[in-house]
C-alpha cells in the first residue's frame, strides 16, 4: 500500500472527519468491494451501500468480522475501525430505519479503497454474464507457517508451475528475514504459486493449502510462533476471494474454528536465496507441515 497522505493520516490515524459531500465514494455506485485504505482488508460490499443523504458513504452491513465497534468516551456515538489494523473508518448508527437492517455505517471516503468487480484486462462475456476466465498461468499467494514447508508441499501439486517463498502483508519495503522475524514489519512468510488453471483449479489449490497446515492455530504453526507464521490467503482476483471465503465457511460448518484471514494481495517480496526450495536442497521433509484431510 502507498504511504498515507496528510489528509488520510488526519482521518485514519488521528480519527478526524472529512467534510461532507466531498469524498470520492459518497455518490459512488460501481459494483465491487471497499477495502481499508491503510492495510487493504476488505470491509464493505457495494450491495450494502445506500444513500442516506448525510454526505458520507453509508453501508447497512459490513463483511463479517471486518469492522470493530467501540463506544466513544462520551458514550454518545460508536466508532468503527478496521478489525485488522485499527484504522478509523467513521461511526455506526442504529435505529434510523433507512433500510430493513436498521443500521448505518457512516464512513469517510479517505478511509476506503475501492476494488471494482471487473478487473482491468478482463473482458465481459456476451449477454452480461460473468467475465471470461483469463488464459495462461495464474498466481496464488498463501501463508501458513514457515514458508519452507508450504512451498515444499504445494510444489508437489500437479499443475503447479512454480513456487517461491517470500514476504507480504506488511509495511516494510524489501524486508529481510531478520526484520520479518523481529515482528516489526507486519509481513507474513508466504508462498507465491504460479499454476496452470487448465490442470489444477484455484479451489483445489486452496483446499490443499487448508489441509497442509492448521488453519485454527492463531499466529503460528506447531512450534513456530509469531505473527509472521499466521494463516492468511492473499487473493489476486475477486473469484479467488469468493473461493477462499466459501471454503472457510465450509470448514467452520464442519466444526473447525478457522482463523485464516482473507486479504487482497499486495507487493510480494521474494525471500533470500537461502530460503528458496529449502527442503528440496536439503533432502529433508517439513517438520511442522503434514497432510490432514479436511474436505
Coordinates of C-alpha atoms in Angstrom, one line a residue:
X1 CA 0.0 0.0 0.0
X2 CA 1.2 3.6 -0.7
X3 CA 2.0 5.8 2.3
X4 CA -0.9 7.8 3.7
X5 CA -1.3 11.3 2.6
X6 CA -1.5 14.0 5.3
X7 CA -5.4 14.2 4.9
X8 CA -5.7 10.4 5.1
X9 CA -3.5 10.3 8.2
X10 CA -5.6 13.0 9.8
X11 CA -8.7 10.8 9.4
X12 CA -7.4 7.3 9.6
X13 CA -4.8 7.7 12.3
X14 CA -5.9 10.8 14.2
X15 CA -9.6 10.0 13.9
X16 CA -10.6 13.1 12.1
X17 CA -13.6 13.5 9.7
X18 CA -13.6 14.6 6.1
X19 CA -16.0 17.3 5.0
X20 CA -19.4 16.0 4.0
X21 CA -20.3 15.7 0.3
X22 CA -16.6 15.9 -0.6
X23 CA -15.4 12.3 -0.6
X24 CA -14.9 10.4 -3.8
X25 CA -17.1 7.5 -2.7
X26 CA -20.1 9.5 -1.4
X27 CA -22.1 9.1 -4.6
X28 CA -20.2 6.1 -5.9
X29 CA -22.3 3.4 -7.4
X30 CA -20.0 0.9 -9.1
X31 CA -20.2 -2.8 -8.2
X32 CA -17.3 -4.1 -6.1
X33 CA -15.7 -4.2 -2.7
X34 CA -14.5 -1.3 -0.5
X35 CA -11.2 -2.1 1.3
X36 CA -9.3 -0.4 4.2
X37 CA -7.0 2.3 2.8
X38 CA -4.4 1.6 5.4
X39 CA -4.0 -2.2 5.2
X40 CA -6.1 -3.3 2.3
X41 CA -8.5 -5.6 4.2
X42 CA -12.0 -5.9 2.6
X43 CA -14.6 -4.1 4.7
X44 CA -17.8 -3.4 2.7
X45 CA -19.6 -4.7 -0.4
X46 CA -21.3 -2.4 -2.8
X47 CA -24.5 -4.3 -2.4
X48 CA -24.7 -3.0 1.1
X49 CA -24.2 0.7 0.2
X50 CA -27.1 3.2 0.2
X51 CA -27.6 6.9 0.0
X52 CA -28.5 8.3 3.5
X53 CA -28.3 11.9 2.3
X54 CA -25.7 12.6 5.1
X55 CA -22.7 13.4 2.9
X56 CA -20.6 10.4 3.6
X57 CA -20.7 6.8 2.2
X58 CA -23.2 4.7 4.0
X59 CA -23.5 0.9 4.4
X60 CA -26.1 -1.1 6.3
X61 CA -23.8 -4.1 6.8
X62 CA -20.1 -5.0 6.8
X63 CA -18.2 -8.0 5.7
X64 CA -18.3 -10.4 8.6
X65 CA -15.5 -9.8 11.1
X66 CA -14.1 -6.8 9.2
X67 CA -15.2 -4.0 11.5
X68 CA -14.7 -3.3 15.2
X69 CA -17.2 -1.2 17.1
X70 CA -16.0 0.9 20.1
X71 CA -18.2 3.3 22.1
X72 CA -16.8 6.9 22.2
X73 CA -15.6 8.1 25.5
X74 CA -18.6 10.4 25.9
X75 CA -20.9 7.4 25.3
X76 CA -22.9 9.3 22.6
X77 CA -21.6 7.5 19.5
X78 CA -19.9 4.3 18.4
X79 CA -16.7 4.4 16.5
X80 CA -16.0 1.9 13.7
X81 CA -12.4 0.8 12.9
X82 CA -10.8 -1.8 10.7
X83 CA -10.6 -5.0 12.6
X84 CA -7.3 -5.9 11.1
X85 CA -5.2 -2.7 11.5
X86 CA -7.4 -0.3 13.7
X87 CA -7.8 2.4 11.0
X88 CA -10.5 4.9 11.9
X89 CA -13.4 4.5 9.5
X90 CA -16.2 6.6 11.0
X91 CA -19.2 5.8 13.2
X92 CA -22.1 3.4 13.2
X93 CA -25.7 4.3 14.0
X94 CA -28.8 2.1 14.6
X95 CA -32.5 2.8 14.7
X96 CA -32.7 5.3 11.9
X97 CA -34.8 3.0 9.7
X98 CA -33.0 3.9 6.4
X99 CA -33.0 0.2 5.4
X100 CA -34.6 -3.0 6.8
X101 CA -31.3 -3.7 8.6
X102 CA -31.8 -0.5 10.5
X103 CA -28.0 0.2 10.6
X104 CA -25.9 2.9 9.1
X105 CA -22.1 2.7 8.9
X106 CA -21.1 6.3 8.2
X107 CA -17.6 6.0 6.7
X108 CA -15.0 8.5 5.5
X109 CA -14.1 8.1 1.8
X110 CA -10.4 8.6 2.6
X111 CA -10.5 5.5 4.8
X112 CA -11.6 3.4 1.9
X113 CA -10.0 1.9 -1.3
X114 CA -12.5 0.6 -3.9
X115 CA -11.9 -2.6 -6.0
X116 CA -14.3 -3.0 -8.9
X117 CA -15.9 -6.3 -9.7
X118 CA -14.4 -6.3 -13.2
X119 CA -10.6 -6.1 -13.2
X120 CA -8.6 -4.4 -15.9
X121 CA -7.8 -6.8 -18.7
X122 CA -10.9 -8.9 -18.1
X123 CA -13.5 -8.9 -21.0
X124 CA -17.2 -9.2 -20.1
X125 CA -18.8 -12.3 -21.6
X126 CA -21.7 -11.9 -24.0
X127 CA -25.2 -11.5 -22.5
X128 CA -23.9 -9.7 -19.4
X129 CA -22.6 -13.0 -17.9
X130 CA -19.6 -13.2 -15.6
X131 CA -16.2 -12.2 -17.1
X132 CA -14.4 -14.8 -19.0
X133 CA -11.5 -16.6 -17.4
X134 CA -8.1 -15.3 -18.4
X135 CA -6.0 -17.8 -20.3
X136 CA -2.5 -18.8 -19.3
X137 CA -0.9 -19.2 -15.9
X138 CA -2.4 -17.7 -12.7
X139 CA -0.9 -16.7 -9.4
X140 CA -2.0 -17.5 -5.9
X141 CA -0.4 -16.5 -2.6
X142 CA -0.7 -18.5 0.6
X143 CA 0.7 -18.0 4.2
X144 CA 0.5 -20.9 6.6
X145 CA 3.5 -21.0 8.9
X146 CA 7.1 -21.4 7.9
X147 CA 7.3 -20.9 4.1
X148 CA 9.7 -23.8 3.7
X149 CA 7.0 -26.4 4.4
X150 CA 4.2 -24.7 2.5
X151 CA 6.5 -24.2 -0.5
X152 CA 7.6 -27.9 -0.5
X153 CA 4.1 -29.4 -0.3
X154 CA 2.5 -27.0 -2.8
X155 CA 5.3 -27.7 -5.3
X156 CA 4.1 -31.4 -5.4
X157 CA 0.6 -30.4 -6.7
X158 CA 0.1 -31.4 -10.4
X159 CA -0.5 -28.2 -12.4
X160 CA 1.8 -26.1 -10.2
X161 CA 4.4 -24.5 -12.4
X162 CA 6.5 -22.5 -9.9
X163 CA 6.6 -21.8 -6.1
X164 CA 8.5 -19.0 -4.5
X165 CA 9.0 -18.2 -0.8
X166 CA 8.7 -14.5 0.3
X167 CA 7.2 -11.9 2.4
X168 CA 3.9 -10.0 2.1
X169 CA 1.1 -8.3 4.0
X170 CA 3.2 -5.8 5.9
X171 CA 4.6 -2.3 5.8
X172 CA 8.4 -2.6 5.3
X173 CA 9.7 -2.4 1.8
X174 CA 12.1 -5.1 0.7
X175 CA 12.3 -6.7 4.1
X176 CA 14.9 -9.2 5.3
X177 CA 14.3 -12.4 7.1
X178 CA 15.7 -10.9 10.3
X179 CA 13.4 -7.9 10.0
X180 CA 10.3 -10.1 9.5
X181 CA 11.2 -12.2 12.5
X182 CA 11.5 -9.1 14.6
X183 CA 7.7 -8.6 14.4
X184 CA 8.2 -5.0 13.3
X185 CA 7.3 -5.3 9.6
X186 CA 3.8 -6.9 9.7
X187 CA 4.8 -9.3 7.0
X188 CA 3.8 -12.9 6.8
X189 CA 6.1 -15.7 5.5
X190 CA 4.2 -16.6 2.3
X191 CA 4.4 -18.6 -0.9
X192 CA 3.6 -17.3 -4.3
X193 CA 2.3 -20.1 -6.6
X194 CA 2.2 -19.9 -10.4
X195 CA -0.2 -22.6 -11.7
X196 CA -1.9 -23.7 -14.8
X197 CA -5.7 -23.4 -14.3
X198 CA -6.3 -25.9 -17.1
X199 CA -4.6 -28.6 -14.9
X200 CA -5.4 -27.5 -11.4
X201 CA -8.1 -25.1 -10.2
X202 CA -7.6 -22.4 -7.6
X203 CA -10.2 -24.1 -5.4
X204 CA -8.2 -27.4 -5.4
X205 CA -5.1 -25.5 -4.5
X206 CA -6.8 -23.6 -1.7
X207 CA -8.3 -26.8 -0.3
X208 CA -4.9 -28.5 -0.3
X209 CA -3.5 -25.4 1.5
X210 CA -6.1 -25.8 4.2
X211 CA -5.1 -29.5 4.5
X212 CA -1.3 -29.0 4.8
X213 CA -1.4 -26.5 7.8
X214 CA -3.6 -26.0 10.8
X215 CA -6.0 -23.1 9.9
X216 CA -7.2 -23.0 13.5
X217 CA -3.9 -22.0 15.1
X218 CA -3.5 -18.3 15.6
X219 CA -0.1 -16.7 14.8
X220 CA 1.8 -19.9 14.5
X221 CA 2.1 -23.4 13.2
X222 CA 3.2 -26.1 15.6
X223 CA 6.3 -24.9 17.4
X224 CA 6.8 -21.9 15.1
X225 CA 5.1 -19.0 16.9
X226 CA 4.7 -15.3 15.8
X227 CA 2.6 -13.2 13.6
X228 CA 4.9 -13.9 10.6
X229 CA 3.6 -17.5 10.8
X230 CA -0.1 -16.6 10.6
X231 CA -2.6 -18.3 8.4
X232 CA -3.7 -16.0 5.6
X233 CA -4.8 -16.1 1.9
X234 CA -3.8 -13.2 -0.3
X235 CA -6.2 -13.2 -3.2
X236 CA -5.3 -11.8 -6.6
X237 CA -8.9 -11.8 -8.1
X238 CA -12.4 -11.4 -6.7
X239 CA -13.0 -15.0 -7.7
X240 CA -10.2 -16.2 -5.5
X241 CA -11.6 -14.2 -2.6
X242 CA -15.0 -15.8 -3.1
X243 CA -13.5 -19.2 -3.2
X244 CA -11.4 -18.7 -0.1
X245 CA -14.3 -17.4 1.9
X246 CA -16.5 -20.2 0.7
X247 CA -14.0 -22.8 1.8
X248 CA -13.6 -21.2 5.2
X249 CA -17.4 -21.2 5.7
X250 CA -17.4 -24.9 4.8
X251 CA -14.7 -25.7 7.3
X252 CA -16.5 -23.8 10.0
X253 CA -19.7 -25.7 9.3
X254 CA -17.6 -28.9 9.8
X255 CA -16.6 -27.7 13.2
X256 CA -13.2 -26.1 12.6
X257 CA -12.6 -22.7 14.3
X258 CA -10.7 -21.3 11.4
X259 CA -8.7 -18.1 12.0
X260 CA -7.3 -17.8 8.4
X261 CA -7.6 -14.2 7.1
X262 CA -8.5 -13.4 3.5
X263 CA -6.8 -10.3 2.2
X264 CA -6.2 -8.6 -1.1
X265 CA -2.7 -9.3 -2.4
X266 CA -0.2 -6.5 -2.2
X267 CA 3.5 -6.4 -3.0
X268 CA 5.2 -9.8 -2.7
X269 CA 8.9 -9.6 -1.7
X270 CA 10.9 -12.8 -2.7
X271 CA 12.9 -14.2 0.2
X272 CA 16.6 -14.6 0.2
X273 CA 18.0 -17.4 -2.0
X274 CA 18.8 -19.5 1.2
X275 CA 15.0 -19.9 1.7
X276 CA 14.1 -21.0 -1.8
X277 CA 13.4 -24.7 -2.2
X278 CA 14.9 -25.3 1.2
X279 CA 13.7 -28.9 1.8
X280 CA 14.4 -29.9 -1.8
X281 CA 18.0 -28.7 -1.5
X282 CA 18.5 -30.2 2.0
X283 CA 16.9 -33.5 1.0
X284 CA 14.7 -33.5 4.2
X285 CA 11.0 -33.2 4.9
X286 CA 8.9 -30.5 6.6
X287 CA 8.8 -30.8 10.4
X288 CA 5.7 -28.6 11.1
X289 CA 3.6 -29.3 8.0
X290 CA 1.8 -32.6 7.1
X291 CA -1.3 -33.5 5.2
X292 CA -4.6 -33.8 7.1
X293 CA -7.8 -34.5 5.1
X294 CA -10.4 -31.8 6.0
X295 CA -12.7 -31.8 2.9

